Short mmCIF file of C-alpha atoms and ligand atoms in Angstrom, two decimals:
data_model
loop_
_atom_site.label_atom_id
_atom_site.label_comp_id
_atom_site.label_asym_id
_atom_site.label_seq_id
_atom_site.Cartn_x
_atom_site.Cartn_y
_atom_site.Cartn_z
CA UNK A 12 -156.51 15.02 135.85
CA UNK A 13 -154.44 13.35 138.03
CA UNK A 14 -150.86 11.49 136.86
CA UNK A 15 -150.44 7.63 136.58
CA UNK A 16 -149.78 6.37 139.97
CA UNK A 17 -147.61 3.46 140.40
CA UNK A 18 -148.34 0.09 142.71
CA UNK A 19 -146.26 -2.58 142.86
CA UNK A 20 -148.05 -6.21 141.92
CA UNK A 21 -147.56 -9.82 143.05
CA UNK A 22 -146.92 -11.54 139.78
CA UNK A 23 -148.30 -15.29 141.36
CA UNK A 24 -151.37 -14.09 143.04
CA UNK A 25 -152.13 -10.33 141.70
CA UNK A 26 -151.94 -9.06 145.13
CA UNK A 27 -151.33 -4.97 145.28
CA UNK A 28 -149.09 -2.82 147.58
CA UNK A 29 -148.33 1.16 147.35
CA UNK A 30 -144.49 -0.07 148.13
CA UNK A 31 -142.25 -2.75 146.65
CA UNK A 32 -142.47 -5.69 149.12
CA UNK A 33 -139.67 -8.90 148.93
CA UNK A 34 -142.23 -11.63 150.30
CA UNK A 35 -146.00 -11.07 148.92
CA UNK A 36 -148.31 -11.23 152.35
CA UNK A 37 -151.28 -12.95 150.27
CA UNK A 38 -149.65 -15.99 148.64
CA UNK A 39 -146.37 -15.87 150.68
CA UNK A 40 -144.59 -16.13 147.06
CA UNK A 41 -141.04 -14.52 147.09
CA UNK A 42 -139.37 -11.66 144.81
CA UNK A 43 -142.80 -11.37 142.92
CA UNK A 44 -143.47 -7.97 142.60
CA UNK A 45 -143.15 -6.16 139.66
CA UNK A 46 -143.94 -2.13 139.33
CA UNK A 47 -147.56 -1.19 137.47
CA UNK A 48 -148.95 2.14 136.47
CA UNK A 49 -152.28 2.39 137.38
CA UNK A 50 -154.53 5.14 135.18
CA UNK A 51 -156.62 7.14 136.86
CA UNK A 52 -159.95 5.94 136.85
CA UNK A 53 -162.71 8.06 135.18
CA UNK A 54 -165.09 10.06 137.07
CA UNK A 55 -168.32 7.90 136.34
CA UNK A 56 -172.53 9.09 137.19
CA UNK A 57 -174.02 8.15 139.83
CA UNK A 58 -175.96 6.01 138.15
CA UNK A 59 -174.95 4.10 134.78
CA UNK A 60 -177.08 3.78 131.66
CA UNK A 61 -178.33 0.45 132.67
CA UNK A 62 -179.78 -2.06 129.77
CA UNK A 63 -181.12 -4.92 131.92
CA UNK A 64 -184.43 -4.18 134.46
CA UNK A 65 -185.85 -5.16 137.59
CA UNK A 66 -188.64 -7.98 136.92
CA UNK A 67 -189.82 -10.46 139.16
CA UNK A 68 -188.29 -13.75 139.60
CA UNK A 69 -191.61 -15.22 138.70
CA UNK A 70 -191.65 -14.07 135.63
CA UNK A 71 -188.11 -14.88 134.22
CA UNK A 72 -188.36 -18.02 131.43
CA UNK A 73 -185.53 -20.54 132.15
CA UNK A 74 -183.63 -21.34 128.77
CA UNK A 75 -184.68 -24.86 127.80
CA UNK A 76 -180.86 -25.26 125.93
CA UNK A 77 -179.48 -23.88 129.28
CA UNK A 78 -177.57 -27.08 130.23
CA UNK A 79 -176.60 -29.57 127.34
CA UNK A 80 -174.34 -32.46 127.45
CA UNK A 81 -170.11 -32.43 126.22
CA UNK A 82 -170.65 -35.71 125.12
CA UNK A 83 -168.19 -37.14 127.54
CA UNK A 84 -169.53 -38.29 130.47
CA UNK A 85 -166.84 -37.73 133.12
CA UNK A 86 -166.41 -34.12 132.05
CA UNK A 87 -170.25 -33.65 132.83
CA UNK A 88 -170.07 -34.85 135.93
CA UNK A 89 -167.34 -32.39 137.36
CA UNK A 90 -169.54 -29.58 135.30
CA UNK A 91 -172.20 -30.88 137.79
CA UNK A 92 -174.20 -32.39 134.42
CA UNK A 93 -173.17 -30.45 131.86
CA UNK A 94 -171.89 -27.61 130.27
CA UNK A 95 -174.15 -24.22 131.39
CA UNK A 96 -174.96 -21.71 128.52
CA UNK A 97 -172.94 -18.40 128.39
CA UNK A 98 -170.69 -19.65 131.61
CA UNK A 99 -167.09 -19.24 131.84
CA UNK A 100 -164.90 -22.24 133.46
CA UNK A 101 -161.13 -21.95 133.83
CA UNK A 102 -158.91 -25.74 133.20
CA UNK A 103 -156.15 -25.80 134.82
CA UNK A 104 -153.68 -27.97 134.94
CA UNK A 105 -149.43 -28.90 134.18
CA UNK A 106 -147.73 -28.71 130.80
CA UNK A 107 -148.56 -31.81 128.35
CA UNK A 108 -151.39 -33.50 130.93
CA UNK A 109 -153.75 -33.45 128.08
CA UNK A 110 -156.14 -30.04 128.47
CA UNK A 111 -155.48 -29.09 124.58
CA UNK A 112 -156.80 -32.50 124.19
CA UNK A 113 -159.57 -32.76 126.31
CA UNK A 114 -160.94 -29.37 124.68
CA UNK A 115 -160.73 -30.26 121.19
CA UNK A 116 -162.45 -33.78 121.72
CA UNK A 117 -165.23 -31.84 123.65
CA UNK A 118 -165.64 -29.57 120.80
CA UNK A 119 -165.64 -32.23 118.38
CA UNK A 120 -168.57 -34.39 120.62
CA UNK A 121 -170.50 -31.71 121.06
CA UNK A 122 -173.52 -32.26 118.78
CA UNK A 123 -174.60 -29.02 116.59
CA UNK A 124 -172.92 -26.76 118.62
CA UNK A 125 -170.76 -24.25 116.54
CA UNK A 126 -167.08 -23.87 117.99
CA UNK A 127 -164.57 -21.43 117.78
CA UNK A 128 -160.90 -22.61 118.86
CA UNK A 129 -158.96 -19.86 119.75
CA UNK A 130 -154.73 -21.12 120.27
CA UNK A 131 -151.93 -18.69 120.90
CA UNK A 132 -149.96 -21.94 121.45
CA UNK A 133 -150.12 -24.21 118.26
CA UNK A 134 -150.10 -23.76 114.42
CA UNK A 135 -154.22 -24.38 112.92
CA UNK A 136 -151.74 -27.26 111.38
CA UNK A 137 -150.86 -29.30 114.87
CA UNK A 138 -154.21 -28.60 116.01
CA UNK A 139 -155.95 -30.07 112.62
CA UNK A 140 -153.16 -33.00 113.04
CA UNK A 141 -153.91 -33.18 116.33
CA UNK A 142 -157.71 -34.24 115.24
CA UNK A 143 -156.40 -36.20 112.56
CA UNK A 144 -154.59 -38.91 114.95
CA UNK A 145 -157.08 -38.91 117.65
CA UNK A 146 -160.10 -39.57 114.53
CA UNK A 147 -162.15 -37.16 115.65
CA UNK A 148 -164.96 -35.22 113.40
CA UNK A 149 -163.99 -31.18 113.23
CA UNK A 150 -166.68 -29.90 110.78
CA UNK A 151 -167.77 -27.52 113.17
CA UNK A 152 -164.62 -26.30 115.17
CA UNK A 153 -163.78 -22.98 113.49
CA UNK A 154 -159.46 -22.53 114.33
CA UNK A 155 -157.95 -19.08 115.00
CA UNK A 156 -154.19 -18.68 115.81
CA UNK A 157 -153.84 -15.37 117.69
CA UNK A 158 -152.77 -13.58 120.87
CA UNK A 159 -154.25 -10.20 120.74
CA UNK A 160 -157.68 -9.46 122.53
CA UNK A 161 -158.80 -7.03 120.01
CA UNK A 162 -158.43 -9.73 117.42
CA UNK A 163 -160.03 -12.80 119.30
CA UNK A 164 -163.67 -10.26 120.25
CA UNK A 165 -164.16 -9.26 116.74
CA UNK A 166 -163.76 -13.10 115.91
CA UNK A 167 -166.41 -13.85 118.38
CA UNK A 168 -168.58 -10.76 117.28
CA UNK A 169 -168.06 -11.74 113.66
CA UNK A 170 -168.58 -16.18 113.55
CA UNK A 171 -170.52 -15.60 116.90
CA UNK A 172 -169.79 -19.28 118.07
CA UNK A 173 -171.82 -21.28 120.66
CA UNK A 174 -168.14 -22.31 122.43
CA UNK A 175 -165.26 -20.58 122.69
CA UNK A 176 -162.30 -22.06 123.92
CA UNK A 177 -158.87 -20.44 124.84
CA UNK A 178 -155.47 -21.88 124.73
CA UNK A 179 -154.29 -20.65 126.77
CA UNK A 180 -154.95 -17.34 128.87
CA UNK A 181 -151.38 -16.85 129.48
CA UNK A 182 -150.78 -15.75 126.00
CA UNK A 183 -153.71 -13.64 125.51
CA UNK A 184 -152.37 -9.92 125.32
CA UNK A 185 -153.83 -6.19 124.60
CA UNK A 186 -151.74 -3.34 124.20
CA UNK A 187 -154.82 -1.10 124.99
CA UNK A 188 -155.11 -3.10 128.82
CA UNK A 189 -153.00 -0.42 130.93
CA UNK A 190 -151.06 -3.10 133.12
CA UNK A 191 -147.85 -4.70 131.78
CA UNK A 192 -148.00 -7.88 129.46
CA UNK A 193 -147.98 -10.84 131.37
CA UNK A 194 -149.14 -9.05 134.64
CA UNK A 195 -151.73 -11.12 136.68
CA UNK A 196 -153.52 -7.29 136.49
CA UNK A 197 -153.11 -7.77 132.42
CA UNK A 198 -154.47 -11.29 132.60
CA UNK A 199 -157.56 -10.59 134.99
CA UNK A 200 -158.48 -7.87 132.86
CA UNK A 201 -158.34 -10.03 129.33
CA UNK A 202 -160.39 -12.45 130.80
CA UNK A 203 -162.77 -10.10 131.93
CA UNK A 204 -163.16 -8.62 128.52
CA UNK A 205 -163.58 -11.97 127.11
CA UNK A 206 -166.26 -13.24 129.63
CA UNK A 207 -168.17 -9.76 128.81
CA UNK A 208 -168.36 -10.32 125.09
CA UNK A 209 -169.05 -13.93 125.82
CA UNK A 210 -171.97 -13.35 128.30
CA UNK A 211 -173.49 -11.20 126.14
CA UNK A 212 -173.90 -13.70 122.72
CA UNK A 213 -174.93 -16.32 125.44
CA UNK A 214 -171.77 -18.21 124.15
CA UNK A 215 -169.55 -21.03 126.95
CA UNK A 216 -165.82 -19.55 127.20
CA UNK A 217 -163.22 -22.30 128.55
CA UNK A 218 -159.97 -20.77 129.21
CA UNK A 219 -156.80 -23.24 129.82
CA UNK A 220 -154.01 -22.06 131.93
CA UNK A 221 -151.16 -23.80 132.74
CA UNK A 222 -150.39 -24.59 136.56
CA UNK A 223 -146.77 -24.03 137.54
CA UNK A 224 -144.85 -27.21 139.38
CA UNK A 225 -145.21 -25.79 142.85
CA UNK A 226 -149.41 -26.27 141.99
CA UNK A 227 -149.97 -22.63 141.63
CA UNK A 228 -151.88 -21.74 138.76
CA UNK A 229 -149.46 -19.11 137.19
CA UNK A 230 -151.07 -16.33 136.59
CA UNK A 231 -155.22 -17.65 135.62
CA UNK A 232 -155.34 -18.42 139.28
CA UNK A 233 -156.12 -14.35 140.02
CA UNK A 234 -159.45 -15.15 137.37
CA UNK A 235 -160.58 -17.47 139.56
CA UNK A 236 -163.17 -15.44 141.12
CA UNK A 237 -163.83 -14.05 137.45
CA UNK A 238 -165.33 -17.28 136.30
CA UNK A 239 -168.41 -20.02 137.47
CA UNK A 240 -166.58 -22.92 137.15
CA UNK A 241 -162.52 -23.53 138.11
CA UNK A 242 -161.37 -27.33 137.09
CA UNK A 243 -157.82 -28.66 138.09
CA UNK A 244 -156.14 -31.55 135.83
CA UNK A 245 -154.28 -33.45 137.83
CA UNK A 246 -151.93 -37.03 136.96
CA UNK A 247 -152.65 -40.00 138.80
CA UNK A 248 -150.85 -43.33 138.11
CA UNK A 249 -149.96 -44.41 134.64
CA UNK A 250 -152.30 -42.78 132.36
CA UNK A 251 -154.90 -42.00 134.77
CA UNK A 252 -156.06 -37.79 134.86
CA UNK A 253 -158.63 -36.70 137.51
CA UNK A 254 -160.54 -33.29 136.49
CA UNK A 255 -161.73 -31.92 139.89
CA UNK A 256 -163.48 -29.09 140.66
CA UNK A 257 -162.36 -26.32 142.48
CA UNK A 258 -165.35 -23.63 142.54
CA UNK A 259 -168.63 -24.67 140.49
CA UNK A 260 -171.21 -22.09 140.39
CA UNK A 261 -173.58 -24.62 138.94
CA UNK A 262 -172.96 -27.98 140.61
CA UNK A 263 -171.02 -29.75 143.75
CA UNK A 264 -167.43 -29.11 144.02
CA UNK A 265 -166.47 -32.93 144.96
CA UNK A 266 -167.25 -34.83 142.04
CA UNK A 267 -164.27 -36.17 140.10
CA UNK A 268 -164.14 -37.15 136.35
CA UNK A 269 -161.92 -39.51 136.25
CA UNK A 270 -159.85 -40.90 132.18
CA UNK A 271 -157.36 -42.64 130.62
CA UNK A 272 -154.36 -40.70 128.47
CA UNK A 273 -154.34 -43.76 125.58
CA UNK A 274 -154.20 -43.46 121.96
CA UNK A 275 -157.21 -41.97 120.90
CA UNK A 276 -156.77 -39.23 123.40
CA UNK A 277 -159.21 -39.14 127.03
CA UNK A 278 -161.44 -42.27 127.74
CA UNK A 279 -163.59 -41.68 130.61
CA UNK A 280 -163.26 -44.43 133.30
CA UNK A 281 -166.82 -45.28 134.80
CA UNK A 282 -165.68 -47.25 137.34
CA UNK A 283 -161.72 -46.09 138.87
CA UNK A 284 -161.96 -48.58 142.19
CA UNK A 285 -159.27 -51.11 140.38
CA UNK A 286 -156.64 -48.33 139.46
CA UNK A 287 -156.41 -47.04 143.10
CA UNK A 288 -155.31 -50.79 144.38
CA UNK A 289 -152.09 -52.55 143.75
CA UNK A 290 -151.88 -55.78 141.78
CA UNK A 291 -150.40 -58.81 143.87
CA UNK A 292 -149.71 -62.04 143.85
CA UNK A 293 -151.92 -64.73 146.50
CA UNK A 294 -150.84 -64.65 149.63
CA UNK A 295 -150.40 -62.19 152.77
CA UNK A 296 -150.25 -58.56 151.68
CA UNK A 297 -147.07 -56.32 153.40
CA UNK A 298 -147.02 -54.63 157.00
CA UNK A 299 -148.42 -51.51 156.83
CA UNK A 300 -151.20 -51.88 154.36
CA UNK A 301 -154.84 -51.15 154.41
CA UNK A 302 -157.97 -51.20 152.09
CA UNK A 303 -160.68 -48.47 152.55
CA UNK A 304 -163.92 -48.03 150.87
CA UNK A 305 -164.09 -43.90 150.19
CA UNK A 306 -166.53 -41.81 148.46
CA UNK A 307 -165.88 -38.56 146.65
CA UNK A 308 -168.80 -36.55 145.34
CA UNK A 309 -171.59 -39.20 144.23
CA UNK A 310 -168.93 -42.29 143.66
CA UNK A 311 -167.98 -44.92 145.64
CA UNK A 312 -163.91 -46.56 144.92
CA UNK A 313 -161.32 -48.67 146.79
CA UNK A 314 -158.24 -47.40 147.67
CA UNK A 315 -154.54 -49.24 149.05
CA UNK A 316 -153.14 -46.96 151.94
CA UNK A 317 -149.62 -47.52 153.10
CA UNK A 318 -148.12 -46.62 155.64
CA UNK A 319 -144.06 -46.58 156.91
CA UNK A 320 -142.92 -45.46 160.39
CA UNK A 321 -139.57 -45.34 161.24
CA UNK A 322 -137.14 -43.51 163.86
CA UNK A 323 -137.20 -40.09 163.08
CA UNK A 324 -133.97 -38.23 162.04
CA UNK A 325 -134.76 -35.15 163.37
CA UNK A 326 -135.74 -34.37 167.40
CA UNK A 327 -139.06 -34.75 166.42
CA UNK A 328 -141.16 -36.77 164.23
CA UNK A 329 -142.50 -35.39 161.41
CA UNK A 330 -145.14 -36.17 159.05
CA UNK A 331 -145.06 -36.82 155.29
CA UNK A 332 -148.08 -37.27 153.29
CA UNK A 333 -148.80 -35.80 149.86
CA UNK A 334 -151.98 -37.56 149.13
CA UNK A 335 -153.94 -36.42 152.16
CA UNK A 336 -153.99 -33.43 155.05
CA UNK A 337 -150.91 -33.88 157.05
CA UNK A 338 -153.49 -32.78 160.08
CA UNK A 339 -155.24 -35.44 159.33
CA UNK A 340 -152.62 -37.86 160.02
CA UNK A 341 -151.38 -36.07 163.10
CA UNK A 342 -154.85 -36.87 164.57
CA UNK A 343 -154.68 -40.49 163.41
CA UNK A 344 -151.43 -40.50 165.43
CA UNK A 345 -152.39 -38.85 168.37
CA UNK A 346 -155.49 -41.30 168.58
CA UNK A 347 -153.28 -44.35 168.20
CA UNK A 348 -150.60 -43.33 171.06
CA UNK A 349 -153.84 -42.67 173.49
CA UNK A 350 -156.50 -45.40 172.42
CA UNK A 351 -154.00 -48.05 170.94
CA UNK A 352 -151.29 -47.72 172.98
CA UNK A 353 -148.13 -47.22 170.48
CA UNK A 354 -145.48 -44.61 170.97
CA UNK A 355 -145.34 -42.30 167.73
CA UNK A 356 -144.16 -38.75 168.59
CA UNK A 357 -140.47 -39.91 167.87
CA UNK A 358 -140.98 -41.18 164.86
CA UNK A 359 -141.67 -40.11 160.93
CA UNK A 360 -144.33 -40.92 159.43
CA UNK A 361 -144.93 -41.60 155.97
CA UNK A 362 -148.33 -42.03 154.27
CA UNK A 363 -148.71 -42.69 150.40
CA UNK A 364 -152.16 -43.49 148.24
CA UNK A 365 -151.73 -46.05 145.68
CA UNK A 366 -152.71 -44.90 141.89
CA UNK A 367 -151.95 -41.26 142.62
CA UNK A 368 -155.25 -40.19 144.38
CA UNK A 369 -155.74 -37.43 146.72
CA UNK A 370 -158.87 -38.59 148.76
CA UNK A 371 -160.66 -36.27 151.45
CA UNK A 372 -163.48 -38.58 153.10
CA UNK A 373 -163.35 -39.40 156.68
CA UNK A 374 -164.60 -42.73 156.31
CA UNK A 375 -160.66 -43.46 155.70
CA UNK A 376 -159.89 -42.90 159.23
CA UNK A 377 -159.93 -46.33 160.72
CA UNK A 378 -157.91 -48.01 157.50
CA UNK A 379 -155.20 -44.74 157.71
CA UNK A 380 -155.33 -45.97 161.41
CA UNK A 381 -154.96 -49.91 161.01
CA UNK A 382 -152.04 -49.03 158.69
CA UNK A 383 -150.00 -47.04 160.58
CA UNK A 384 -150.22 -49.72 163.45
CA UNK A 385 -149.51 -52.63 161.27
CA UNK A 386 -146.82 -50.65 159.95
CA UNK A 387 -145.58 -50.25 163.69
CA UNK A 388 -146.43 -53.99 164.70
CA UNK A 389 -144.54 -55.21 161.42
CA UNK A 390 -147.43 -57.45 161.01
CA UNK A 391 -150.03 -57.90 158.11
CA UNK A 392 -153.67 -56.73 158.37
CA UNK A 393 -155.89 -59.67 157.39
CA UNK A 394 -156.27 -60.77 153.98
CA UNK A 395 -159.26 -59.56 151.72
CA UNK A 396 -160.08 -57.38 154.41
CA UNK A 397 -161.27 -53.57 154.29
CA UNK A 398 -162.49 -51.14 156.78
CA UNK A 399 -164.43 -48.18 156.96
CA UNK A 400 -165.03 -45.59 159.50
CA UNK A 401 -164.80 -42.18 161.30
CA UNK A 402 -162.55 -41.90 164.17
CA UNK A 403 -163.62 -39.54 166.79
CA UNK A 404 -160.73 -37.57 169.18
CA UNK A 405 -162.50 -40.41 171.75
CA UNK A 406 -160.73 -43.99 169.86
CA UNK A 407 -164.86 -44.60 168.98
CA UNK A 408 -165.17 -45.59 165.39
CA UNK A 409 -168.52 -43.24 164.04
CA UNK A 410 -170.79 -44.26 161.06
CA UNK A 411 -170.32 -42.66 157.99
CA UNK A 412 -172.78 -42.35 155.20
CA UNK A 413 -173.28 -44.33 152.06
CA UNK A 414 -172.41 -47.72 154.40
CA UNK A 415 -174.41 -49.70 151.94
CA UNK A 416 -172.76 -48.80 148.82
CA UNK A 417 -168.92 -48.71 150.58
CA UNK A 418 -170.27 -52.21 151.55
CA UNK A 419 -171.34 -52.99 147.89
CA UNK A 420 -168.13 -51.50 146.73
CA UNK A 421 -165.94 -53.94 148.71
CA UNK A 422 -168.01 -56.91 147.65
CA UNK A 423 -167.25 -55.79 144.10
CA UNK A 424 -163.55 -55.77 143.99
CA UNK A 425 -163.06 -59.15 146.04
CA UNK A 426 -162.82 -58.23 149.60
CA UNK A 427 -165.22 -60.83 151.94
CA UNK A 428 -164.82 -59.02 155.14
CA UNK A 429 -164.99 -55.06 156.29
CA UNK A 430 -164.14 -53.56 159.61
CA UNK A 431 -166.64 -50.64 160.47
CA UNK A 432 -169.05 -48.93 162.74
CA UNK A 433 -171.91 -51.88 164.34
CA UNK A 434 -174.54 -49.93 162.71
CA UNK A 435 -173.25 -50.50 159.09
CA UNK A 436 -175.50 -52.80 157.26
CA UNK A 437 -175.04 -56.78 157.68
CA UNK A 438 -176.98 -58.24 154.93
CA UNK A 439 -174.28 -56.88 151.93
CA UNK A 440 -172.71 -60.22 150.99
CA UNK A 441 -169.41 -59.10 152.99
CA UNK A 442 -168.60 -60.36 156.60
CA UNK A 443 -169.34 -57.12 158.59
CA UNK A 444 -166.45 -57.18 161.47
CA UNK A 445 -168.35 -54.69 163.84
CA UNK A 446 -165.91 -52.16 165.99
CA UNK A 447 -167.15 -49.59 167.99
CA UNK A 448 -164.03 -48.05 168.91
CA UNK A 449 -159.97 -48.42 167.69
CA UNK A 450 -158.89 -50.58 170.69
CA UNK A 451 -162.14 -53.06 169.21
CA UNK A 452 -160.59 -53.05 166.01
CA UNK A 453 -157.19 -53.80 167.03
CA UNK A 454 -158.52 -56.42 169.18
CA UNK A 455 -160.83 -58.79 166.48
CA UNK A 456 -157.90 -58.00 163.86
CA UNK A 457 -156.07 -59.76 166.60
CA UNK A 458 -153.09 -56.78 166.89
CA UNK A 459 -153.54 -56.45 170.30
P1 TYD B 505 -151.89 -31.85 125.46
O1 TYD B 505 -153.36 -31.92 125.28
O2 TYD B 505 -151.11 -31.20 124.39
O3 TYD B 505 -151.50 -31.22 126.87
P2 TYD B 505 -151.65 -29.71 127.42
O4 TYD B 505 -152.51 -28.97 126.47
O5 TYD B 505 -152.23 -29.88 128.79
O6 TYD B 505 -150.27 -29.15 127.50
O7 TYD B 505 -151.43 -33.36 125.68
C1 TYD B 505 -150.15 -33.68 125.45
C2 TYD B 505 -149.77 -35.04 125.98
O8 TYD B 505 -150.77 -36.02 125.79
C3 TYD B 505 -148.57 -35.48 125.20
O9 TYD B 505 -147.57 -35.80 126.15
C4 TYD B 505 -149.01 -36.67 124.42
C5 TYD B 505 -150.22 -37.15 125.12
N1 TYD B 505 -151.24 -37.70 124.21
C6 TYD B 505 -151.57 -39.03 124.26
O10 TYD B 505 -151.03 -39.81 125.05
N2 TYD B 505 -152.53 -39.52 123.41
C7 TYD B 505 -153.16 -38.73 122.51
O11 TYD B 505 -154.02 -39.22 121.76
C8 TYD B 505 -152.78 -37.34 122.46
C9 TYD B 505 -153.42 -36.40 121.48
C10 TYD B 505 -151.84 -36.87 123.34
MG1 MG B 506 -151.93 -27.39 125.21
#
């Protein structure tokens, strides 16, 4: 048999290369290789002992338990309704945003469902505290504080829980897995071990991992593949956390559960329009503000955008927007300096959400665009006013779906008139202010 070979392995992204390589060409992370001894890998039959057979689709039963409720609402939503039997879903997300939290009030809502909490990170005593101050019932959440692998699956085999939960992957570790400890190689293949075992008793495995500041899942991120379901915990304003979901084998990837931090631990929040708009007195609102109606998955919410353009300080202008696609705003720009008429490519940009929200829709095209050119004119966008719409490369302002409910959506949080495309419903309650194109816009809002 042959000797241990060596690769070299990109600790961020588990990337492999025969050499040692300063800048990792998958993930573009630096000085993140570390040396690995592969074993040699077993000469195996051509065909395996297989235990599952062919049958026709037909004929395979559907479990009726095969979906079943968390009992929080918002975390069924991103699960696209549910929690699925015997799937696997990573939860990611920073230090201290609440995912210890969110997992042990799951376990505790889930209704005759027997749990097994598996932390490497806390004492059974913080985690039993930890239950204590947020009041919740724990009579069937088994605890187990342990690391090694060989451990955790004979705890499964041996209390054979319904839900397993892992806090967190990072610290999961087997001296019999050949790659070194804390190797995204080590990781992958802990996880896969503990999908296996859980697959096979038809039990849910949730593994937390903790994202690292620059967003990159340290580590977990190389199991995404591994699992059906990948959630991301992000922070929005205040005590506002989003859950979104990144890969869903079993529902839509742009839903967005959306809760409160308070107290008693995570709230869901039915209704988020109010958080993502700023509270202000009567009166005219500040150059370089707009309201747009945007939808993300199956909900419809508000949002503030604000925009600030000012000389640039380099030879060119540049672009600075953390809540949205900095393309996106680039072809905002380039619309405006055609169909609007404003000079922009000497000038920085800078584009912020209120509340902390990332948004993705394209129905916030005409608002990003009435922003930036109030923020240029130095002059206020009409009270109580939103707007709604695609912008095509051509200035025209295109339709967008869900008009009705963006329309509803506006009525609801106080707004009595909404710029959009002419074929947007009228009857709605809110003064439709019909624009077929930018330079329409800019003319009825009276900027031009
Ligand atoms: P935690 O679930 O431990 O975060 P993670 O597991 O993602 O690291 O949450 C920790 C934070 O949540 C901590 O800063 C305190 C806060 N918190 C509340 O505000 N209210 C509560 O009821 C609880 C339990 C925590
Ligand atoms: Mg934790």
């Amino acid at each position: 048999m042959k000797e241990n070979k060596v690769v070299f392995e990109c600790s961020k992204c588990g990337f492999q290369s025969p050499k040692w390589l300063g800048r990792c060409p998958d993930c573009g992370n630096w000085n993140t290789f570390t040396q690995q001894s592969v074993s040699p890998v077993k000469p195996t039959a051509s065909v395996v002992a297989s235990t599952g057979k062919v049958a026709s689709l037909d004929s395979i039963e559907v479990d009726a338990e095969y979906r079943f409720s968390s009992g929080l609402s918002e975390f069924d939503r991103v699960l696209g309704g549910g929690i699925v039997k015997a799937s696997s879903v990573l939860l990611g997300g920073e230090p201290g945003i609440g995912k210890s939290t969110l997992m042990l009030q799951v376990l505790s809502s889930l209704k005759d469902k027997k749990a097994l909490y598996v932390s490497g990170e806390e004492s059974a005593q913080q985690i039993k505290q930890r239950s204590m101050r947020l009041g919740l019932e724990v009579k069937d959440i088994d605890v187990f504080c342990e690391t090694s692998l060989e451990n955790i699956l004979h705890a499964i085999q041996t209390t054979k829980p319904q839900i397993l939960v892992i806090d967190s992957l990072q610290t999961v570790t087997s001296p019999s897995v050949g790659a070194v400890i804390g190797s995204a190689s080590h990781i992958k293949a802990c996880a896969f071990e503990l999908i296996n075992e859980c697959k096979s008793q038809g039990c849910t495995v949730f593994f937390i991992g903790h994202v690292t500041k620059e967003g990159l899942l340290a580590g977990p991120k190389v199991i995404e593949h591994l699992v059906d379901t990948v959630l991301y915990f992000e922070e929005g304003a205040s005590s506002l956390r989003l859950i979104r979901a990144a890969k869903n084998r079993f529902g839509s990837v742009d839903e967005i559960g959306f809760f409160l931090m308070e107290d008693k631990g995570l709230t869901p929040v039915k209704d988020p329009s109010g958080f993502f708009l700023c509270q202000r007195e009567e009166g005219p609102i500040p150059a370089g503000i707009a309201f747009s109606a945007v939808s993300e998955g199956t909900r419809v919410f508000l949002v503030e955008i604000q925009a600030l353009v000012v000389a640039s300080k380099s030879a060119y202008g540049r672009i600075f927007a953390e809540r949205m696609d900095n393309a996106r705003v680039s072809r905002i720009a380039a619309v405006l300096e055609r169909h609007g008429g404003i000079q922009l490519a000497d000038k920085d940009i800078y584009i912020n959400l209120a509340g902390g929200i990332r948004v993705s829709d394209v129905a916030m095209d005409l608002a990003l665009a009435l922003a930036i050119w109030s923020a240029v004119a130095q002059r206020s966008l009409p009270q109580k006013t939103a707007s709604f719409g695609e912008l095509s490369l051509a200035g025209e302002v295109r339709p967008v779906g869900l008009a009705q409910r963006r329309m509803k959506a506006v009525k609801e949080m106080g707004f009595v008139a909404c710029a959009a495309s002419p074929q947007t419903p009228k009857e709605t309650g809110v003064k439709l202010i019909s624009c077929s194109s930018i330079q329409d816009a800019l003319k009825i809002l009276k900027f031009s």
